[in-house]
XYZ file of C-alpha atoms in Angstrom:
729
model
C -87.713 -30.272 93.032
C -84.945 -32.261 94.733
C -86.173 -34.640 97.426
C -84.373 -32.816 100.256
C -85.489 -29.371 99.170
C -89.003 -30.663 98.563
C -89.150 -32.141 102.062
C -87.850 -28.977 103.678
C -90.319 -26.726 101.851
C -93.245 -29.059 102.498
C -92.382 -29.249 106.190
C -92.162 -25.457 106.415
C -95.464 -24.857 104.652
C -97.327 -27.491 106.668
C -96.464 -26.036 110.099
C -99.238 -24.805 112.353
C -98.890 -22.166 115.056
C -98.032 -23.257 118.574
C -100.523 -22.741 121.353
C -99.439 -19.656 123.291
C -100.138 -19.743 127.003
C -101.905 -16.410 127.451
C -101.711 -15.003 131.006
C -105.088 -14.660 132.659
C -104.221 -11.173 133.931
C -104.151 -8.014 131.885
C -100.656 -6.862 130.767
C -100.605 -4.217 133.502
C -100.825 -7.021 136.104
C -97.760 -8.960 134.912
C -95.688 -6.103 133.508
C -92.243 -6.255 135.117
C -92.899 -9.641 136.750
C -89.218 -10.590 136.352
C -87.766 -7.134 137.095
C -86.401 -5.861 140.405
C -88.377 -2.663 139.952
C -89.435 -0.011 142.435
C -92.263 -2.145 143.801
C -89.901 -5.089 144.500
C -87.290 -2.750 145.974
C -89.829 -1.398 148.438
C -90.868 -4.917 149.435
C -87.430 -6.541 149.791
C -85.226 -3.678 151.011
C -85.118 -1.888 154.385
C -86.813 1.494 154.025
C -83.606 3.478 154.512
C -81.760 1.311 151.951
C -84.655 1.708 149.521
C -84.454 5.503 149.816
C -80.679 5.524 149.316
C -80.961 3.302 146.237
C -83.654 5.544 144.762
C -81.325 8.498 145.353
C -78.559 6.666 143.456
C -80.875 5.846 140.543
C -82.596 9.220 140.234
C -79.781 11.626 141.083
C -76.633 9.663 140.264
C -75.196 9.777 143.762
C -72.450 7.317 144.744
C -73.363 3.846 146.018
C -71.371 2.835 149.098
C -70.536 -0.800 149.860
C -72.781 -1.029 152.919
C -75.842 -0.020 150.924
C -74.726 -2.374 148.120
C -74.584 -5.284 150.607
C -78.104 -4.535 151.832
C -79.392 -4.234 148.257
C -77.686 -7.516 147.336
C -79.383 -9.327 150.229
C -82.784 -8.038 149.160
C -82.136 -8.949 145.529
C -80.955 -12.420 146.517
C -84.087 -13.063 148.563
C -86.325 -11.913 145.712
C -84.348 -14.005 143.238
C -84.511 -17.134 145.429
C -88.254 -16.598 145.892
C -88.467 -16.583 142.073
C -86.516 -19.872 141.783
C -83.223 -18.283 140.709
C -79.966 -20.166 141.335
C -77.379 -18.107 139.394
C -76.387 -14.517 138.711
C -74.473 -12.815 135.929
C -73.151 -9.422 134.959
C -74.867 -8.685 131.646
C -72.886 -6.281 129.461
C -72.593 -5.015 125.898
C -69.104 -5.568 124.436
C -68.153 -4.106 121.068
C -69.612 -7.082 119.198
C -73.135 -5.632 118.645
C -74.356 -8.359 121.033
C -74.387 -8.999 124.779
C -72.205 -11.129 127.060
C -72.755 -12.989 130.324
C -70.896 -15.382 132.636
C -73.142 -17.231 135.100
C -72.135 -17.898 138.707
C -74.283 -19.792 141.178
C -75.173 -18.446 144.611
C -73.426 -21.476 146.132
C -70.597 -20.899 148.639
C -68.942 -23.201 151.230
C -70.422 -22.883 154.704
C -67.224 -24.145 156.394
C -69.023 -27.213 157.734
C -68.829 -29.491 154.714
C -71.952 -28.112 153.086
C -72.952 -25.053 151.055
C -75.100 -21.977 151.480
C -76.664 -19.506 149.050
C -74.640 -16.307 149.224
C -74.703 -13.076 147.232
C -72.759 -10.059 148.472
C -72.674 -6.396 147.612
C -69.228 -6.897 146.090
C -70.600 -9.582 143.744
C -73.441 -7.258 142.798
C -71.288 -4.206 142.154
C -68.233 -5.710 140.424
C -67.056 -8.818 138.561
C -64.035 -9.654 136.391
C -64.633 -10.997 132.867
C -61.671 -11.680 130.580
C -60.974 -8.356 128.847
C -58.642 -9.777 126.191
C -61.223 -12.149 124.697
C -63.573 -9.397 123.535
C -62.909 -6.846 120.779
C -60.726 -4.168 122.354
C -58.901 -2.496 119.490
C -55.481 -3.059 121.021
C -56.362 -1.716 124.483
C -55.732 -5.173 125.956
C -53.193 -7.799 124.861
C -53.854 -11.524 125.225
C -51.567 -11.644 128.268
C -53.362 -8.584 129.748
C -56.652 -10.216 130.527
C -58.015 -8.272 133.462
C -61.193 -6.209 132.957
C -64.102 -5.229 135.145
C -67.868 -5.170 134.829
C -69.623 -2.733 137.158
C -73.329 -2.584 138.044
C -75.443 0.137 136.439
C -78.155 0.889 139.052
C -80.062 3.027 136.517
C -81.030 -0.127 134.601
C -83.114 -2.569 136.669
C -81.876 -6.067 137.440
C -84.043 -8.770 135.841
C -84.459 -12.547 135.675
C -84.100 -14.791 132.623
C -84.674 -18.485 133.336
C -82.818 -19.367 136.521
C -80.409 -16.425 136.331
C -80.375 -12.984 137.910
C -79.216 -10.611 135.129
C -77.338 -7.511 136.342
C -76.861 -4.768 133.690
C -73.292 -3.477 133.831
C -70.648 -1.382 132.135
C -67.435 -3.102 130.999
C -64.042 -1.415 131.336
C -60.404 -2.440 131.036
C -57.955 -2.749 133.921
C -56.607 0.669 132.948
C -60.048 2.282 132.872
C -60.896 2.504 129.152
C -64.422 1.616 128.082
C -64.662 -1.771 126.346
C -68.406 -1.563 125.760
C -71.193 0.686 124.492
C -72.885 1.416 127.820
C -70.046 3.265 129.597
C -69.596 5.992 126.936
C -73.371 6.116 126.377
C -73.919 6.945 130.043
C -71.181 9.594 129.898
C -72.815 11.116 126.811
C -76.143 11.260 128.661
C -74.454 13.106 131.517
C -72.915 15.537 129.011
C -76.322 16.264 127.469
C -77.877 16.667 130.906
C -75.270 19.222 131.957
C -75.262 21.222 128.711
C -79.010 21.114 128.031
C -79.964 21.979 131.617
C -77.797 25.089 131.497
C -79.461 26.231 128.243
C -82.984 25.289 129.400
C -82.528 27.511 132.443
C -82.464 30.548 130.134
C -86.175 29.891 129.670
C -87.116 28.260 132.981
C -84.791 28.609 135.977
C -86.616 25.744 137.714
C -85.226 23.121 135.304
C -82.922 20.792 137.217
C -82.401 17.893 134.824
C -82.601 16.998 131.135
C -83.234 13.400 130.084
C -82.655 11.868 126.652
C -85.568 9.699 125.560
C -85.318 6.989 122.927
C -88.006 5.075 121.110
C -86.586 2.414 118.816
C -88.516 0.726 116.006
C -87.129 -2.767 115.409
C -87.599 -4.241 111.937
C -86.891 -7.925 111.289
C -87.563 -10.858 108.955
C -88.880 -14.298 109.851
C -87.883 -17.362 107.835
C -88.940 -20.967 108.377
C -86.201 -22.719 110.304
C -85.922 -25.645 107.893
C -85.481 -23.344 104.899
C -82.947 -21.304 106.856
C -80.916 -24.423 107.656
C -80.928 -25.370 103.958
C -79.316 -22.038 103.018
C -75.661 -22.046 104.177
C -75.308 -18.387 103.199
C -78.149 -17.355 105.519
C -76.784 -19.562 108.268
C -73.216 -18.253 108.113
C -73.589 -14.621 106.966
C -77.154 -13.624 107.827
C -78.010 -12.815 104.208
C -78.577 -14.584 100.901
C -75.488 -14.220 98.710
C -77.438 -15.543 95.733
C -81.027 -16.006 94.671
C -83.089 -14.761 91.747
C -86.016 -12.446 92.404
C -89.317 -14.102 93.113
C -91.887 -13.336 90.400
C -93.927 -11.765 93.190
C -92.211 -9.960 96.043
C -93.285 -6.542 97.355
C -94.319 -4.939 94.078
C -98.062 -5.314 94.825
C -97.590 -3.378 98.092
C -100.005 -5.798 99.762
C -97.879 -6.887 102.732
C -97.452 -3.556 104.534
C -99.953 -3.354 107.420
C -101.618 -6.475 106.005
C -103.223 -9.223 108.064
C -100.558 -10.887 110.201
C -100.136 -14.595 109.324
C -101.452 -16.922 112.033
C -98.074 -18.469 112.839
C -96.445 -15.049 113.023
C -99.240 -13.730 115.261
C -98.610 -16.620 117.673
C -94.907 -15.759 117.720
C -95.679 -12.082 118.305
C -98.040 -12.842 121.198
C -95.488 -14.938 123.034
C -92.739 -12.409 122.360
C -94.883 -9.588 123.731
C -95.797 -11.539 126.868
C -92.159 -12.303 127.641
C -91.135 -8.721 126.853
C -93.783 -7.245 129.141
C -92.797 -9.623 131.946
C -89.252 -8.252 131.591
C -90.484 -4.670 131.797
C -90.098 -3.848 128.082
C -93.130 -1.668 127.208
C -93.803 -3.086 123.733
C -96.756 -1.404 122.072
C -96.799 -1.708 118.269
C -96.579 -4.703 115.924
C -97.307 -4.896 112.206
C -96.317 -6.294 108.831
C -93.586 -4.267 107.154
C -93.253 -3.587 103.424
C -91.254 -6.639 102.327
C -92.706 -10.165 102.485
C -91.872 -11.890 105.785
C -90.783 -8.529 107.244
C -92.296 -7.216 110.473
C -91.817 -4.460 113.030
C -91.958 -4.137 116.803
C -91.888 -0.841 118.705
C -92.169 0.105 122.394
C -93.278 3.174 124.311
C -90.428 5.689 124.613
C -88.077 5.341 127.593
C -84.979 6.978 129.033
C -82.178 6.317 126.536
C -79.923 4.122 128.711
C -82.814 1.821 129.635
C -84.180 1.830 126.077
C -80.824 0.611 124.749
C -80.742 -2.224 127.307
C -84.303 -3.183 126.407
C -83.506 -3.245 122.699
C -80.542 -5.562 123.249
C -82.747 -7.802 125.392
C -85.623 -7.827 122.894
C -83.295 -8.911 120.074
C -82.223 -11.885 122.177
C -85.857 -12.696 123.009
C -86.849 -12.473 119.344
C -84.266 -15.062 118.351
C -85.230 -17.459 121.142
C -89.011 -17.172 120.758
C -88.773 -17.443 116.961
C -87.122 -20.864 117.215
C -89.921 -22.133 119.467
C -92.338 -21.298 116.649
C -90.287 -22.905 113.884
C -88.789 -19.638 112.639
C -85.411 -18.002 112.483
C -85.398 -14.273 113.183
C -83.182 -12.376 110.715
C -81.803 -9.066 111.974
C -79.398 -8.586 109.062
C -80.038 -5.259 107.352
C -80.399 -6.801 103.873
C -81.078 -10.554 103.983
C -82.741 -10.524 100.548
C -81.730 -8.575 97.443
C -84.301 -6.527 95.557
C -86.669 -5.849 98.463
C -86.669 -3.624 101.543
C -83.991 -4.077 104.144
C -84.450 -3.719 107.892
C -83.543 -0.682 109.944
C -83.819 0.392 113.543
C -85.352 3.856 113.582
C -84.129 5.728 116.657
C -86.660 8.340 117.783
C -84.619 10.765 119.890
C -85.968 13.535 122.086
C -85.087 15.687 125.097
C -87.202 16.080 128.201
C -86.704 18.153 131.340
C -88.176 17.529 134.757
C -90.698 20.230 133.750
C -91.611 19.214 130.168
C -90.536 18.220 126.631
C -87.899 20.494 125.083
C -88.721 19.654 121.464
C -92.464 20.131 121.875
C -94.148 22.769 119.732
C -96.038 24.978 119.454
C -95.654 26.646 122.833
C -98.167 28.882 124.575
C -95.837 31.875 124.587
C -93.141 33.307 122.285
C -90.583 32.402 124.953
C -91.628 28.733 124.861
C -91.365 28.786 121.078
C -87.916 30.360 121.355
C -86.841 27.537 123.654
C -88.142 24.999 121.143
C -86.309 26.670 118.259
C -83.099 26.875 120.298
C -82.944 23.129 120.868
C -83.966 22.363 117.287
C -81.252 24.594 115.841
C -78.508 23.362 118.170
C -79.396 19.753 117.374
C -79.065 20.634 113.690
C -75.724 22.291 114.428
C -74.544 19.032 116.011
C -75.690 16.990 113.016
C -74.152 19.451 110.549
C -70.764 19.657 112.251
C -70.454 15.888 112.720
C -72.538 14.487 109.829
C -69.648 12.276 108.704
C -69.181 10.884 112.207
C -72.901 10.152 112.569
C -72.751 8.267 109.276
C -69.710 6.321 110.482
C -71.620 5.351 113.639
C -74.342 3.585 111.629
C -72.146 2.269 108.810
C -71.255 -1.427 108.762
C -70.584 -4.271 106.353
C -74.247 -5.257 106.723
C -76.019 -1.879 106.813
C -74.180 -0.642 103.718
C -76.309 -3.027 101.606
C -79.506 -1.377 102.892
C -78.719 2.326 102.711
C -79.904 4.226 99.667
C -82.740 2.115 98.329
C -86.196 0.669 98.978
C -87.225 3.336 101.548
C -83.909 3.246 103.449
C -82.271 6.673 103.709
C -79.179 7.382 101.588
C -75.616 7.331 102.911
C -75.628 11.130 103.174
C -76.765 12.596 106.478
C -79.312 15.399 106.099
C -82.300 16.589 108.099
C -85.913 16.995 107.029
C -87.785 19.704 108.957
C -90.998 20.197 107.023
C -92.433 23.319 105.423
C -93.634 25.029 108.598
C -90.423 24.681 110.593
C -88.219 25.526 107.596
C -90.285 28.689 107.010
C -89.904 29.689 110.643
C -86.118 29.287 110.597
C -85.974 31.428 107.462
C -88.006 34.139 109.193
C -85.763 34.119 112.261
C -82.620 34.310 110.153
C -83.944 37.374 108.334
C -85.813 39.038 111.209
C -85.037 41.752 113.707
C -84.578 40.851 117.362
C -87.934 42.407 118.242
C -89.811 39.780 116.237
C -92.265 37.618 118.181
C -92.708 34.530 116.052
C -95.449 31.926 116.148
C -95.640 28.282 115.277
C -98.845 27.052 113.726
C -100.653 24.325 115.614
C -102.104 21.136 114.231
C -105.128 21.811 112.057
C -108.241 19.857 111.193
C -108.942 18.269 107.826
C -112.576 17.842 106.812
C -112.962 14.747 104.614
C -116.560 15.663 103.660
C -117.713 12.158 104.625
C -120.555 12.357 107.195
C -119.602 9.182 109.081
C -115.888 10.102 109.380
C -114.796 12.692 111.964
C -112.354 15.471 111.151
C -108.682 14.454 111.130
C -106.040 16.295 113.140
C -103.136 17.007 110.789
C -99.552 17.557 112.013
C -97.646 20.660 110.993
C -94.893 18.548 109.393
C -95.134 15.784 106.801
C -92.844 12.742 106.790
C -89.910 12.095 104.489
C -88.925 8.444 104.183
C -85.679 9.304 102.426
C -84.379 11.544 105.218
C -81.813 9.969 107.569
C -82.554 12.477 110.364
C -86.100 13.792 110.172
C -88.034 15.983 112.593
C -91.372 14.239 113.090
C -93.010 16.297 115.817
C -91.421 16.619 119.326
C -88.580 14.300 118.277
C -85.996 13.573 115.611
C -86.083 10.185 113.913
C -82.596 8.882 113.120
C -83.642 6.389 110.455
C -80.241 5.308 109.166
C -79.306 2.893 111.993
C -79.232 -0.790 111.019
C -81.550 -3.425 112.486
C -78.733 -5.533 113.981
C -76.850 -2.596 115.528
C -76.636 -1.589 119.152
C -78.610 1.678 119.397
C -75.889 3.068 121.657
C -73.422 3.212 118.756
C -75.279 6.092 117.101
C -76.932 7.530 120.216
C -73.675 8.224 122.055
C -72.372 10.046 118.970
C -75.538 12.148 118.644
C -75.722 12.880 122.378
C -72.121 14.039 122.549
C -72.454 16.198 119.439
C -75.596 17.847 120.832
C -73.897 18.427 124.202
C -70.999 20.117 122.400
C -73.340 22.305 120.326
C -75.344 23.386 123.387
C -72.161 24.126 125.341
C -70.897 26.328 122.516
C -74.299 28.039 122.240
C -74.321 28.944 125.939
C -70.760 30.229 125.882
C -71.559 32.578 122.997
C -74.870 33.763 124.492
C -73.237 34.389 127.882
C -70.491 36.399 126.198
C -73.085 38.647 124.518
C -74.995 39.070 127.775
C -71.753 39.954 129.576
C -71.150 42.638 126.946
C -74.487 44.237 127.825
C -76.902 42.602 125.353
C -80.360 41.646 126.609
C -80.859 37.862 127.046
C -83.509 37.314 124.336
C -81.597 39.482 121.883
C -78.415 37.518 122.620
C -80.178 34.179 122.110
C -81.707 35.303 118.818
C -78.407 36.712 117.618
C -76.577 33.409 118.191
C -79.483 31.424 116.740
C -79.405 33.552 113.614
C -75.740 32.766 113.084
C -76.282 29.053 113.716
C -79.287 28.804 111.390
C -77.114 30.233 108.634
C -74.188 27.937 109.514
C -76.151 24.668 109.586
C -78.307 25.455 106.546
C -76.435 22.863 104.383
C -77.838 20.032 106.536
C -81.469 21.058 105.798
C -82.983 19.054 102.956
C -86.688 18.354 102.564
C -86.568 16.769 99.108
C -85.975 13.333 97.607
C -82.821 11.851 99.144
C -82.639 9.216 96.395
C -82.227 11.635 93.528
C -78.953 12.034 91.664
C -79.428 15.791 91.909
C -79.292 15.591 95.714
C -76.014 13.654 95.646
C -74.445 16.424 93.579
C -76.023 19.139 95.721
C -74.897 17.470 98.977
C -71.342 17.387 97.708
C -71.574 21.060 96.744
C -72.802 21.834 100.278
C -69.764 20.134 101.785
C -71.596 17.184 103.349
C -69.842 13.834 103.714
C -70.740 11.823 100.595
C -68.236 8.983 101.039
C -69.760 5.593 100.187
C -66.817 3.332 101.051
C -67.629 1.712 104.382
C -64.026 1.491 105.678
C -63.227 5.062 104.660
C -66.233 6.250 106.653
C -64.636 4.845 109.797
C -61.817 7.388 109.485
C -64.221 9.953 110.953
C -63.678 8.391 114.396
C -60.191 9.897 114.484
C -60.834 13.274 112.876
C -59.346 16.079 115.039
C -62.817 17.584 115.582
C -64.147 14.189 116.716
C -61.367 13.718 119.255
C -61.761 17.310 120.450
C -65.513 16.838 120.914
C -65.308 13.588 122.876
C -62.452 14.711 125.094
C -63.966 18.116 125.853
C -67.299 16.494 126.739
C -65.490 13.865 128.895
C -67.123 10.942 127.048
C -64.161 9.137 125.434
C -60.470 9.805 124.967
C -58.333 9.407 121.848
C -57.218 5.930 122.935
C -60.817 4.690 123.230
C -61.774 6.229 119.883
C -58.759 4.626 118.195
C -59.786 1.271 119.650
C -63.309 1.602 118.250
C -61.881 2.669 114.923
C -59.691 -0.434 114.759
C -62.580 -2.713 115.796
C -64.723 -1.246 113.012
C -62.028 -2.008 110.412
C -61.482 -5.516 111.766
C -65.188 -6.359 111.940
C -65.767 -5.127 108.404
C -62.831 -7.128 107.023
C -63.892 -10.323 108.800
C -67.506 -10.119 107.652
C -66.544 -9.579 104.014
C -63.972 -12.364 104.319
C -66.605 -14.794 105.637
C -68.988 -13.850 102.830
C -66.266 -14.412 100.236
C -65.489 -17.857 101.641
C -69.164 -18.860 101.787
C -69.842 -17.584 98.280
C -66.840 -19.438 96.870
C -67.824 -22.659 98.650
C -71.447 -22.546 97.481
C -70.468 -21.641 93.938
C -67.971 -24.467 93.546
C -69.662 -27.188 95.650
C -73.368 -26.522 95.066
C -74.025 -24.367 92.040
C -71.500 -25.579 89.461
C -72.021 -29.316 90.241
C -75.807 -28.949 89.942
C -75.542 -26.914 86.743
C -73.063 -29.301 85.110
C -75.166 -32.284 86.115
C -78.170 -30.720 84.385
C -75.927 -29.836 81.434
C -74.811 -33.485 81.210
C -78.424 -34.642 81.107
C -79.098 -32.220 78.278
C -76.022 -33.456 76.392
C -77.184 -37.049 76.836
C -80.594 -36.043 75.533
C -79.027 -34.407 72.464
C -76.978 -37.529 71.708
C -80.086 -39.712 71.962
C -81.996 -37.445 69.580
C -79.170 -37.790 67.024
C -79.304 -41.577 67.492
C -82.999 -41.641 66.630
C -83.558 -38.897 64.057
C -81.887 -37.875 60.779
C -79.256 -35.145 61.157
C -81.400 -32.258 59.853
C -84.336 -33.211 62.073
C -82.035 -33.766 65.060
C -80.512 -30.301 64.597
C -83.995 -28.807 64.624
C -85.069 -30.760 67.710
C -81.929 -30.061 69.751
C -81.464 -26.382 68.923
C -83.000 -25.185 72.216
C -81.089 -27.708 74.338
C -77.835 -26.781 72.635
C -78.508 -23.126 73.391
C -79.094 -23.984 77.071
C -75.926 -26.107 77.138
C -73.928 -23.169 75.818
C -75.493 -20.778 78.352
C -74.684 -23.120 81.221
C -71.121 -23.406 79.995
C -70.835 -19.628 79.725
C -72.158 -19.026 83.268
C -70.242 -21.854 84.981
C -67.005 -20.853 83.247
C -67.388 -17.274 84.436
C -68.215 -18.370 88.007
C -65.262 -20.765 88.229
C -62.845 -18.188 86.840
C -64.167 -15.377 89.077
C -64.079 -17.555 92.216
C -60.478 -18.560 91.475
C -59.527 -14.906 90.995
C -61.349 -13.911 94.198
C -59.540 -16.609 96.198
C -56.137 -15.560 94.874
C -56.903 -11.899 95.510
C -58.026 -12.720 99.030
C -54.769 -14.556 99.706
C -52.840 -11.488 98.641
C -55.025 -9.120 100.671
C -54.681 -11.304 103.770
C -50.943 -10.632 103.726
C -51.614 -6.937 104.434
C -50.736 -6.273 108.071
C -52.274 -2.813 108.518
C -55.913 -3.400 109.531
C -57.178 -0.203 107.870
C -55.474 -0.998 104.580
C -56.736 -4.579 104.753
C -60.348 -3.437 105.297
C -60.080 -1.008 102.377
C -58.613 -3.770 100.189
C -61.496 -6.090 101.088
C -63.915 -3.322 100.090
C -62.130 -2.371 96.865
C -60.782 -5.730 95.678
C -62.891 -8.555 97.180
C -66.451 -7.239 97.583
C -66.810 -6.295 93.873
C -66.653 -9.998 92.949
C -69.870 -10.712 94.851
C -72.356 -9.100 92.491
C -70.737 -10.391 89.304
C -70.598 -13.974 90.609
C -74.138 -13.682 91.924
C -75.413 -12.456 88.557
C -74.291 -15.632 86.821
C -75.508 -17.896 89.645
C -78.955 -16.281 89.484
C -79.043 -16.816 85.725
C -78.295 -20.512 86.294
C -81.133 -20.704 88.818
C -83.521 -19.732 86.012
C -82.018 -22.278 83.615
C -81.465 -25.403 85.725
C -84.407 -27.742 86.168
C -86.274 -26.843 89.361
C -86.115 -30.369 90.821
C -82.311 -30.338 90.634
C -81.744 -26.966 92.320
C -80.605 -27.727 95.869
C -81.056 -24.352 97.583
C -84.484 -22.978 98.648
C -85.478 -20.167 96.304
C -86.771 -16.695 97.099
C -90.340 -17.721 96.284
C -90.070 -20.324 99.052
C -88.121 -18.235 101.570
C -90.254 -15.110 101.358
C -93.774 -16.344 101.943
C -94.912 -17.836 105.251
C -97.828 -20.234 105.074
């Protein structure tokens, strides 16, 4: 082992967990410590202002400047009491990350000194530079003005010495430049459409809320090893590296004992998350070595998205304190599981859960079936768009293998629910159908109580599975902003429910009884969306052929998937639901192409650099030592004996020459091809060219590098290997 690599690995394996300062109180006592939540509002705001702000948050009423000024004064006092000196508008540009510009509370007092000041105007609106973030052509460099505007539905919080104000981000001309603005519009669209349908079954329903429970998967790698891998550092994934002899094949990591250092990291992360009002609940080892998962209690979708963006930032910061780097790339290591972000999506009214079954009455079951079927209609009609919303240069490496769902959107319902839909489709309107409840399973072990078994199984290969009172959208990538897929799903569901109500109302107006009208429309929709139902193995070749026969989107090219953003039916849906216009969709489409092209370009540059400046020099140095050894053997022994003694070394010398020659030639070709592709001016064509002409070099070059890793003497290999990266001591 080379001295540097040896030192890095030894340092990583010798680390001990940091002492975590555990709060003396129970989590319920410090939950939301750094959040301007309802309790803080009541304490720091005048009663009338408190009531008006609650009205804004709960009912979406307008916030006038006078109330904003009073809220700002209360927030400022709370912040100063907490030692805060700065504030920032915290927003989510189209970078998959967050952005913030900090301003202090300091203002001139007109007497040669300063005072701490924070006004309602500063709270409600700020002006970041709109041309410096991805905007898809909405803003030119010389058109820099953009606005961030406070989102009262997401509580203000404190990080360090800064008051963080969640905001939307829009251009000077009003187009959304972020994920939050269209997400909030999609939530309003669902509320309006779902409330109208829910009132068929319960006229008292006044509001429908979208709930989201994300499951965040991630890898931890020792910081020293991470720093010694330029590919990890610059691209987030290993562009080379032979399989470790042991990885996940023993299936001993999943739900295994959490390593001591990792447990210390998790404890501190959970404490900080709870203090920021993020209701984290679950932690465990995932399937791959060094892979873990964190999941919270479900929350309203807008807040859940904010909390996920915040937790990803916390994970990175806390990991470094414990000597780790947190990897959120969807596929940092080849040959083992990648990381996803399972989005558990459900609908809830102010009177109950819409996707809850079984109900106590046939009418409640009919309501349940209605929302299930219309959700499936949304997924069927826009399955290509939903795939485009989760597709990226990073997630494409994960989809389709090692428990990740395939790049074909389908929905698993389970035997019971599938049977029920079949019965409805083939039944008369007088049918009163039932859903079976959970049942008990007797294990015939005296010490073990009976188990309660759900009426649906789970299907790990399904991208959009019904798992009991919710759908689990499993295809989203671990590094993505949840809003990217959620705003697409919300809008599609709103459109489906709107269409459903229009058709039911038309039948009722023609004299049909309400239940008969609902069942009649449901029967048509069950038949229409049947192609999206699939309860089998999503990995099978047979399913790929069957999905294509059913007319589902089976495109695997990442850039070509992005075309779905500008399909006529996509534009029609978003404009009719008042979520985004064609201009905003075109901007997102262009940003997707540009981001893809840049990420593949960076990977190509890093791979070429490592191949030519690390791999080939190390391999040729080892080859030279072998050649010297062969010459010395011929100097000492007779020719026949020397041939016998050097046969193996000569074979290795030839193999090294074969692999290094291929790598050098392929890298040269890749560089020349990249130069030609970079001359393409159309961003869509350039992204497609990077996919078709540049990305294919990666696997072939990697193959020969990984073969060299097995050949070259271990002490000479400069890069940490998988066996060192994947196992925390």
